[in-house]
């Protein structure tokens, strides 16, 4: 192919992707208070802070002690990853996954509207009922508190148990409460949360990307 | 199909999507300082704050005076939407678009690595060179400052001019500077930015979703 000519560079900016990552991660480690994390947890937190563009996020990130090991073991073993939003699935870097893991968002499944109607709940929550390989899976909720509550209710009712649950829904209604419910879950689930209202697909996929591979970049 | 039984609801949470949206938007309008926005701008800002889970984002959001009208006119006229990340494309609600507009992310184009190599830049910036219907388009940059700088350099060199540019890259290196460059652009481009480090795909797609339709929900 014929490569078009690059227009003159008018602005002074870094164009080396690896260098940008390294500088960014260095700035985050210099600015964020990571003292309440283990080293492995800090690696996950740094990537989430990078996705948020805000070192203060560190204060809201919390892990169960076994989360990192449980998620990494599950991913290496080929566990599927379930998400509540297509954006999270789009943000997961496939080449970082250790076992070419399936990444599944059931929101577009044609059965979802009917289940949502029957259960009198959101489509996001209804989609959780279609996570049919949930036992031992890794779950990343980055959008809907209702999906996170629904998951907890499925587990509470004796349903399948995921190996690790990232509870990072964003929002003003139900979101903070859903994360507290996950972090205080009496079912023995391993968890990661971003307490409060902040969260979202970018944070959820960056957490998965960090857990997928031990090397930071 | 047979609908599975809903497990017992153990937690107290709202499961009505419209009600959740309305309550959330009400909380945002009560808490965020929207006084520096026009009414149309405020509608866009509210949806972005909703995606961020943080009313303080209002302080960083800025618009050129003509941005909302320019973007809405372009979208109604069928303009394509170019994004620098597949996550943004995944986050754009297609049913809100007024003219079934094309949503294009060129990052996976097989020519991108070769152009990035030849131009000595990132793949995100190289992909901008493949935005071949850029004249009159709506652009949403939510990831890479290099993509935003590259766009400005293409316009500066006399290339095609988009109708509206959302400059919302997230990050620590180059991101704040790229937004200042857009907001101060001498090319007459209409712009929306989130000043500082914050930004990202969720904010970019929520801005597009707000601009796609005048009704808030």
PDB file of C-alpha atoms in Angstrom, chain A:
ATOM      1  CA  UNK A   1       0.000   0.000   0.000  1.00  0.00           C
ATOM      2  CA  UNK A   2       0.984   3.642  -0.384  1.00  0.00           C
ATOM      3  CA  UNK A   3       1.468   5.261   2.979  1.00  0.00           C
ATOM      4  CA  UNK A   4       0.112   8.810   3.033  1.00  0.00           C
ATOM      5  CA  UNK A   5       2.523  11.543   4.106  1.00  0.00           C
ATOM      6  CA  UNK A   6       2.352  12.499   7.761  1.00  0.00           C
ATOM      7  CA  UNK A   7       1.231  16.097   8.198  1.00  0.00           C
ATOM      8  CA  UNK A   8       3.744  18.368   9.939  1.00  0.00           C
ATOM      9  CA  UNK A   9       3.890  17.786  13.720  1.00  0.00           C
ATOM     10  CA  UNK A  10       2.763  21.107  15.200  1.00  0.00           C
ATOM     11  CA  UNK A  11       2.446  20.090  18.825  1.00  0.00           C
ATOM     12  CA  UNK A  12       5.030  18.741  21.257  1.00  0.00           C
ATOM     13  CA  UNK A  13       3.797  15.341  22.437  1.00  0.00           C
ATOM     14  CA  UNK A  14       5.034  11.843  23.111  1.00  0.00           C
ATOM     15  CA  UNK A  15       4.144   9.351  20.372  1.00  0.00           C
ATOM     16  CA  UNK A  16       5.735   6.207  21.824  1.00  0.00           C
ATOM     17  CA  UNK A  17       3.053   4.014  23.343  1.00  0.00           C
ATOM     18  CA  UNK A  18       5.324   2.085  25.721  1.00  0.00           C
ATOM     19  CA  UNK A  19       7.001   5.271  26.925  1.00  0.00           C
ATOM     20  CA  UNK A  20       3.581   6.868  27.558  1.00  0.00           C
ATOM     21  CA  UNK A  21       2.495   3.836  29.614  1.00  0.00           C
ATOM     22  CA  UNK A  22       5.714   3.820  31.639  1.00  0.00           C
ATOM     23  CA  UNK A  23       5.591   7.542  32.388  1.00  0.00           C
ATOM     24  CA  UNK A  24       1.906   7.327  33.278  1.00  0.00           C
ATOM     25  CA  UNK A  25       2.345   4.391  35.638  1.00  0.00           C
ATOM     26  CA  UNK A  26       5.332   6.175  37.236  1.00  0.00           C
ATOM     27  CA  UNK A  27       3.252   9.312  37.830  1.00  0.00           C
ATOM     28  CA  UNK A  28       0.450   7.253  39.351  1.00  0.00           C
ATOM     29  CA  UNK A  29       2.817   5.455  41.729  1.00  0.00           C
ATOM     30  CA  UNK A  30       4.300   8.811  42.754  1.00  0.00           C
ATOM     31  CA  UNK A  31       0.928  10.462  43.396  1.00  0.00           C
ATOM     32  CA  UNK A  32      -1.477   7.769  44.581  1.00  0.00           C
ATOM     33  CA  UNK A  33      -1.559   6.414  48.120  1.00  0.00           C
ATOM     34  CA  UNK A  34      -1.148   2.694  47.507  1.00  0.00           C
ATOM     35  CA  UNK A  35       0.007   1.882  51.040  1.00  0.00           C
ATOM     36  CA  UNK A  36      -3.108  -0.134  51.877  1.00  0.00           C
ATOM     37  CA  UNK A  37      -2.496  -2.555  48.997  1.00  0.00           C
ATOM     38  CA  UNK A  38      -0.277  -5.592  48.615  1.00  0.00           C
ATOM     39  CA  UNK A  39       2.121  -5.392  45.685  1.00  0.00           C
ATOM     40  CA  UNK A  40      -0.147  -7.509  43.487  1.00  0.00           C
ATOM     41  CA  UNK A  41      -3.191  -5.434  44.434  1.00  0.00           C
ATOM     42  CA  UNK A  42      -1.273  -2.235  43.722  1.00  0.00           C
ATOM     43  CA  UNK A  43      -0.592  -3.380  40.160  1.00  0.00           C
ATOM     44  CA  UNK A  44      -4.317  -3.780  39.609  1.00  0.00           C
ATOM     45  CA  UNK A  45      -5.108  -0.461  41.294  1.00  0.00           C
ATOM     46  CA  UNK A  46      -2.513   1.407  39.194  1.00  0.00           C
ATOM     47  CA  UNK A  47      -4.111   0.210  35.965  1.00  0.00           C
ATOM     48  CA  UNK A  48      -7.558   1.196  37.211  1.00  0.00           C
ATOM     49  CA  UNK A  49      -6.287   4.648  38.212  1.00  0.00           C
ATOM     50  CA  UNK A  50      -4.762   4.942  34.744  1.00  0.00           C
ATOM     51  CA  UNK A  51      -8.166   4.237  33.201  1.00  0.00           C
ATOM     52  CA  UNK A  52      -9.826   6.792  35.493  1.00  0.00           C
ATOM     53  CA  UNK A  53      -7.191   9.501  35.085  1.00  0.00           C
ATOM     54  CA  UNK A  54      -7.424  10.128  38.815  1.00  0.00           C
ATOM     55  CA  UNK A  55      -5.042   8.984  41.587  1.00  0.00           C
ATOM     56  CA  UNK A  56      -7.701   9.690  44.227  1.00  0.00           C
ATOM     57  CA  UNK A  57      -9.519   6.585  43.022  1.00  0.00           C
ATOM     58  CA  UNK A  58      -7.048   4.574  45.142  1.00  0.00           C
ATOM     59  CA  UNK A  59      -9.013   5.526  48.253  1.00  0.00           C
ATOM     60  CA  UNK A  60     -12.146   3.824  46.930  1.00  0.00           C
ATOM     61  CA  UNK A  61     -10.579   0.603  45.643  1.00  0.00           C
ATOM     62  CA  UNK A  62     -10.796  -2.394  47.976  1.00  0.00           C
ATOM     63  CA  UNK A  63     -10.011  -6.105  47.613  1.00  0.00           C
ATOM     64  CA  UNK A  64     -10.805  -9.256  49.541  1.00  0.00           C
ATOM     65  CA  UNK A  65      -7.454 -10.775  50.526  1.00  0.00           C
ATOM     66  CA  UNK A  66      -7.780 -13.676  48.113  1.00  0.00           C
ATOM     67  CA  UNK A  67      -9.125 -11.794  45.080  1.00  0.00           C
ATOM     68  CA  UNK A  68      -5.981 -11.444  42.993  1.00  0.00           C
ATOM     69  CA  UNK A  69      -4.900 -15.063  43.370  1.00  0.00           C
ATOM     70  CA  UNK A  70      -8.407 -16.389  42.827  1.00  0.00           C
ATOM     71  CA  UNK A  71      -8.953 -14.358  39.659  1.00  0.00           C
ATOM     72  CA  UNK A  72      -5.526 -15.177  38.218  1.00  0.00           C
ATOM     73  CA  UNK A  73      -5.883 -18.887  38.958  1.00  0.00           C
ATOM     74  CA  UNK A  74      -9.319 -18.964  37.376  1.00  0.00           C
ATOM     75  CA  UNK A  75      -8.169 -17.088  34.274  1.00  0.00           C
ATOM     76  CA  UNK A  76      -5.118 -19.324  33.819  1.00  0.00           C
ATOM     77  CA  UNK A  77      -7.440 -22.308  34.122  1.00  0.00           C
ATOM     78  CA  UNK A  78      -9.539 -21.047  31.235  1.00  0.00           C
ATOM     79  CA  UNK A  79     -12.475 -19.601  33.164  1.00  0.00           C
ATOM     80  CA  UNK A  80     -14.905 -17.514  31.133  1.00  0.00           C
ATOM     81  CA  UNK A  81     -15.307 -13.809  31.927  1.00  0.00           C
ATOM     82  CA  UNK A  82     -18.866 -12.542  32.296  1.00  0.00           C
ATOM     83  CA  UNK A  83     -19.608  -8.832  31.989  1.00  0.00           C
ATOM     84  CA  UNK A  84     -22.791  -6.806  32.334  1.00  0.00           C
ATOM     85  CA  UNK A  85     -21.954  -4.401  29.490  1.00  0.00           C
ATOM     86  CA  UNK A  86     -20.684  -4.756  25.946  1.00  0.00           C
ATOM     87  CA  UNK A  87     -18.309  -1.853  26.611  1.00  0.00           C
ATOM     88  CA  UNK A  88     -16.427  -3.932  29.178  1.00  0.00           C
ATOM     89  CA  UNK A  89     -16.091  -6.783  26.723  1.00  0.00           C
ATOM     90  CA  UNK A  90     -14.787  -4.313  24.122  1.00  0.00           C
ATOM     91  CA  UNK A  91     -12.230  -2.992  26.615  1.00  0.00           C
ATOM     92  CA  UNK A  92     -10.711  -6.345  27.549  1.00  0.00           C
ATOM     93  CA  UNK A  93      -7.398  -6.790  25.749  1.00  0.00           C
ATOM     94  CA  UNK A  94      -7.669 -10.288  24.305  1.00  0.00           C
ATOM     95  CA  UNK A  95      -3.929 -10.790  23.800  1.00  0.00           C
ATOM     96  CA  UNK A  96      -3.329 -10.349  27.547  1.00  0.00           C
ATOM     97  CA  UNK A  97      -5.703 -13.204  28.459  1.00  0.00           C
ATOM     98  CA  UNK A  98      -3.744 -16.261  29.623  1.00  0.00           C
ATOM     99  CA  UNK A  99      -6.009 -18.952  28.121  1.00  0.00           C
ATOM    100  CA  UNK A 100      -7.843 -17.267  25.270  1.00  0.00           C
ATOM    101  CA  UNK A 101     -10.701 -17.010  27.763  1.00  0.00           C
ATOM    102  CA  UNK A 102     -14.231 -16.469  26.516  1.00  0.00           C
ATOM    103  CA  UNK A 103     -15.565 -12.971  27.238  1.00  0.00           C
ATOM    104  CA  UNK A 104     -19.339 -13.030  27.425  1.00  0.00           C
ATOM    105  CA  UNK A 105     -21.962 -10.305  27.728  1.00  0.00           C
ATOM    106  CA  UNK A 106     -25.467 -11.756  27.526  1.00  0.00           C
ATOM    107  CA  UNK A 107     -27.254  -8.401  27.292  1.00  0.00           C
ATOM    108  CA  UNK A 108     -28.101  -8.851  23.601  1.00  0.00           C
ATOM    109  CA  UNK A 109     -29.479 -12.372  24.083  1.00  0.00           C
ATOM    110  CA  UNK A 110     -33.031 -12.461  22.678  1.00  0.00           C
ATOM    111  CA  UNK A 111     -34.344 -14.065  25.891  1.00  0.00           C
ATOM    112  CA  UNK A 112     -33.317 -11.073  28.018  1.00  0.00           C
ATOM    113  CA  UNK A 113     -36.389  -8.828  27.513  1.00  0.00           C
ATOM    114  CA  UNK A 114     -38.768 -11.677  28.345  1.00  0.00           C
ATOM    115  CA  UNK A 115     -36.901 -12.585  31.536  1.00  0.00           C
ATOM    116  CA  UNK A 116     -36.674  -8.913  32.545  1.00  0.00           C
ATOM    117  CA  UNK A 117     -40.443  -8.642  32.123  1.00  0.00           C
ATOM    118  CA  UNK A 118     -41.175 -11.822  34.060  1.00  0.00           C
ATOM    119  CA  UNK A 119     -38.782 -10.935  36.868  1.00  0.00           C
ATOM    120  CA  UNK A 120     -39.829  -7.261  36.892  1.00  0.00           C
ATOM    121  CA  UNK A 121     -36.217  -6.162  36.746  1.00  0.00           C
ATOM    122  CA  UNK A 122     -33.700  -4.514  34.441  1.00  0.00           C
ATOM    123  CA  UNK A 123     -32.336  -6.156  31.310  1.00  0.00           C
ATOM    124  CA  UNK A 124     -28.871  -6.041  32.902  1.00  0.00           C
ATOM    125  CA  UNK A 125     -30.088  -8.092  35.851  1.00  0.00           C
ATOM    126  CA  UNK A 126     -32.064 -10.474  33.652  1.00  0.00           C
ATOM    127  CA  UNK A 127     -28.950 -11.150  31.577  1.00  0.00           C
ATOM    128  CA  UNK A 128     -27.170 -12.466  34.679  1.00  0.00           C
ATOM    129  CA  UNK A 129     -29.609 -15.389  34.753  1.00  0.00           C
ATOM    130  CA  UNK A 130     -28.138 -16.486  31.406  1.00  0.00           C
ATOM    131  CA  UNK A 131     -24.561 -16.767  32.723  1.00  0.00           C
ATOM    132  CA  UNK A 132     -24.635 -20.537  32.362  1.00  0.00           C
ATOM    133  CA  UNK A 133     -20.964 -21.263  33.110  1.00  0.00           C
ATOM    134  CA  UNK A 134     -20.874 -19.095  36.226  1.00  0.00           C
ATOM    135  CA  UNK A 135     -19.327 -21.716  38.513  1.00  0.00           C
ATOM    136  CA  UNK A 136     -15.642 -20.772  38.812  1.00  0.00           C
ATOM    137  CA  UNK A 137     -16.000 -17.865  36.367  1.00  0.00           C
ATOM    138  CA  UNK A 138     -14.629 -14.334  36.678  1.00  0.00           C
ATOM    139  CA  UNK A 139     -17.353 -11.677  36.769  1.00  0.00           C
ATOM    140  CA  UNK A 140     -16.902  -7.992  35.966  1.00  0.00           C
ATOM    141  CA  UNK A 141     -19.892  -5.765  36.691  1.00  0.00           C
ATOM    142  CA  UNK A 142     -19.161  -2.236  35.494  1.00  0.00           C
ATOM    143  CA  UNK A 143     -22.547  -0.782  34.754  1.00  0.00           C
ATOM    144  CA  UNK A 144     -25.638  -1.954  36.595  1.00  0.00           C
ATOM    145  CA  UNK A 145     -26.013  -2.282  40.365  1.00  0.00           C
ATOM    146  CA  UNK A 146     -29.060  -4.439  39.642  1.00  0.00           C
ATOM    147  CA  UNK A 147     -26.790  -6.986  37.919  1.00  0.00           C
ATOM    148  CA  UNK A 148     -24.548  -7.148  40.970  1.00  0.00           C
ATOM    149  CA  UNK A 149     -27.485  -7.542  43.366  1.00  0.00           C
ATOM    150  CA  UNK A 150     -28.951 -10.216  41.065  1.00  0.00           C
ATOM    151  CA  UNK A 151     -25.691 -12.145  41.078  1.00  0.00           C
ATOM    152  CA  UNK A 152     -25.571 -12.087  44.881  1.00  0.00           C
ATOM    153  CA  UNK A 153     -29.153 -13.342  45.027  1.00  0.00           C
ATOM    154  CA  UNK A 154     -28.365 -16.201  42.633  1.00  0.00           C
ATOM    155  CA  UNK A 155     -25.418 -17.248  44.803  1.00  0.00           C
ATOM    156  CA  UNK A 156     -27.475 -16.839  47.987  1.00  0.00           C
ATOM    157  CA  UNK A 157     -30.135 -19.138  46.550  1.00  0.00           C
ATOM    158  CA  UNK A 158     -27.551 -21.901  46.190  1.00  0.00           C
ATOM    159  CA  UNK A 159     -26.695 -21.210  42.555  1.00  0.00           C
ATOM    160  CA  UNK A 160     -23.256 -21.459  40.918  1.00  0.00           C
ATOM    161  CA  UNK A 161     -20.397 -19.549  42.550  1.00  0.00           C
ATOM    162  CA  UNK A 162     -17.956 -17.459  40.541  1.00  0.00           C
ATOM    163  CA  UNK A 163     -14.258 -17.584  41.476  1.00  0.00           C
ATOM    164  CA  UNK A 164     -13.953 -13.787  41.604  1.00  0.00           C
ATOM    165  CA  UNK A 165     -16.365 -10.869  41.358  1.00  0.00           C
ATOM    166  CA  UNK A 166     -15.358  -7.355  40.333  1.00  0.00           C
ATOM    167  CA  UNK A 167     -18.117  -5.054  41.553  1.00  0.00           C
ATOM    168  CA  UNK A 168     -17.553  -1.749  39.809  1.00  0.00           C
ATOM    169  CA  UNK A 169     -20.965  -0.450  38.726  1.00  0.00           C
ATOM    170  CA  UNK A 170     -21.142   3.318  38.301  1.00  0.00           C
ATOM    171  CA  UNK A 171     -24.001   5.426  39.456  1.00  0.00           C
ATOM    172  CA  UNK A 172     -26.104   7.316  41.898  1.00  0.00           C
ATOM    173  CA  UNK A 173     -28.952   4.896  42.651  1.00  0.00           C
ATOM    174  CA  UNK A 174     -28.044   1.548  44.203  1.00  0.00           C
ATOM    175  CA  UNK A 175     -24.433   1.541  43.117  1.00  0.00           C
ATOM    176  CA  UNK A 176     -22.745   2.324  46.472  1.00  0.00           C
ATOM    177  CA  UNK A 177     -25.096  -0.067  48.256  1.00  0.00           C
ATOM    178  CA  UNK A 178     -24.429  -2.905  45.803  1.00  0.00           C
ATOM    179  CA  UNK A 179     -20.686  -2.644  46.434  1.00  0.00           C
ATOM    180  CA  UNK A 180     -21.131  -2.719  50.182  1.00  0.00           C
ATOM    181  CA  UNK A 181     -23.330  -5.807  49.753  1.00  0.00           C
ATOM    182  CA  UNK A 182     -20.597  -7.515  47.722  1.00  0.00           C
ATOM    183  CA  UNK A 183     -17.787  -6.534  50.096  1.00  0.00           C
ATOM    184  CA  UNK A 184     -19.827  -7.794  53.066  1.00  0.00           C
ATOM    185  CA  UNK A 185     -21.104 -10.905  51.296  1.00  0.00           C
ATOM    186  CA  UNK A 186     -21.488 -13.881  53.652  1.00  0.00           C
ATOM    187  CA  UNK A 187     -21.088 -16.401  50.803  1.00  0.00           C
ATOM    188  CA  UNK A 188     -17.301 -16.461  50.755  1.00  0.00           C
ATOM    189  CA  UNK A 189     -17.073 -14.797  47.327  1.00  0.00           C
ATOM    190  CA  UNK A 190     -13.745 -13.129  46.502  1.00  0.00           C
ATOM    191  CA  UNK A 191     -14.317  -9.515  45.515  1.00  0.00           C
ATOM    192  CA  UNK A 192     -12.871  -6.246  44.270  1.00  0.00           C
ATOM    193  CA  UNK A 193     -14.923  -3.068  44.528  1.00  0.00           C
ATOM    194  CA  UNK A 194     -14.669   0.661  43.865  1.00  0.00           C
ATOM    195  CA  UNK A 195     -16.664   2.042  46.761  1.00  0.00           C
ATOM    196  CA  UNK A 196     -19.039   4.945  46.224  1.00  0.00           C
ATOM    197  CA  UNK A 197     -20.563   6.145  42.998  1.00  0.00           C
ATOM    198  CA  UNK A 198     -17.607   5.928  40.691  1.00  0.00           C
ATOM    199  CA  UNK A 199     -16.990   2.903  38.511  1.00  0.00           C
ATOM    200  CA  UNK A 200     -17.830   2.001  34.945  1.00  0.00           C
ATOM    201  CA  UNK A 201     -16.797  -0.092  32.010  1.00  0.00           C
ATOM    202  CA  UNK A 202     -13.318   1.392  31.668  1.00  0.00           C
ATOM    203  CA  UNK A 203     -12.459   0.612  35.292  1.00  0.00           C
ATOM    204  CA  UNK A 204     -13.917  -2.882  35.039  1.00  0.00           C
ATOM    205  CA  UNK A 205     -12.036  -3.777  31.867  1.00  0.00           C
ATOM    206  CA  UNK A 206      -8.788  -2.277  33.165  1.00  0.00           C
ATOM    207  CA  UNK A 207      -9.070  -4.459  36.280  1.00  0.00           C
ATOM    208  CA  UNK A 208      -9.531  -7.534  34.100  1.00  0.00           C
ATOM    209  CA  UNK A 209      -6.586  -6.453  31.930  1.00  0.00           C
ATOM    210  CA  UNK A 210      -4.388  -6.116  35.030  1.00  0.00           C
ATOM    211  CA  UNK A 211      -5.474  -9.490  36.408  1.00  0.00           C
ATOM    212  CA  UNK A 212      -4.909 -11.179  33.051  1.00  0.00           C
ATOM    213  CA  UNK A 213      -1.136 -10.855  33.130  1.00  0.00           C
ATOM    214  CA  UNK A 214       1.351 -10.216  35.928  1.00  0.00           C
ATOM    215  CA  UNK A 215       3.615  -7.981  33.839  1.00  0.00           C
ATOM    216  CA  UNK A 216       2.423  -4.407  34.151  1.00  0.00           C
ATOM    217  CA  UNK A 217       2.767  -3.386  30.478  1.00  0.00           C
TER     218      UNK A 217
END
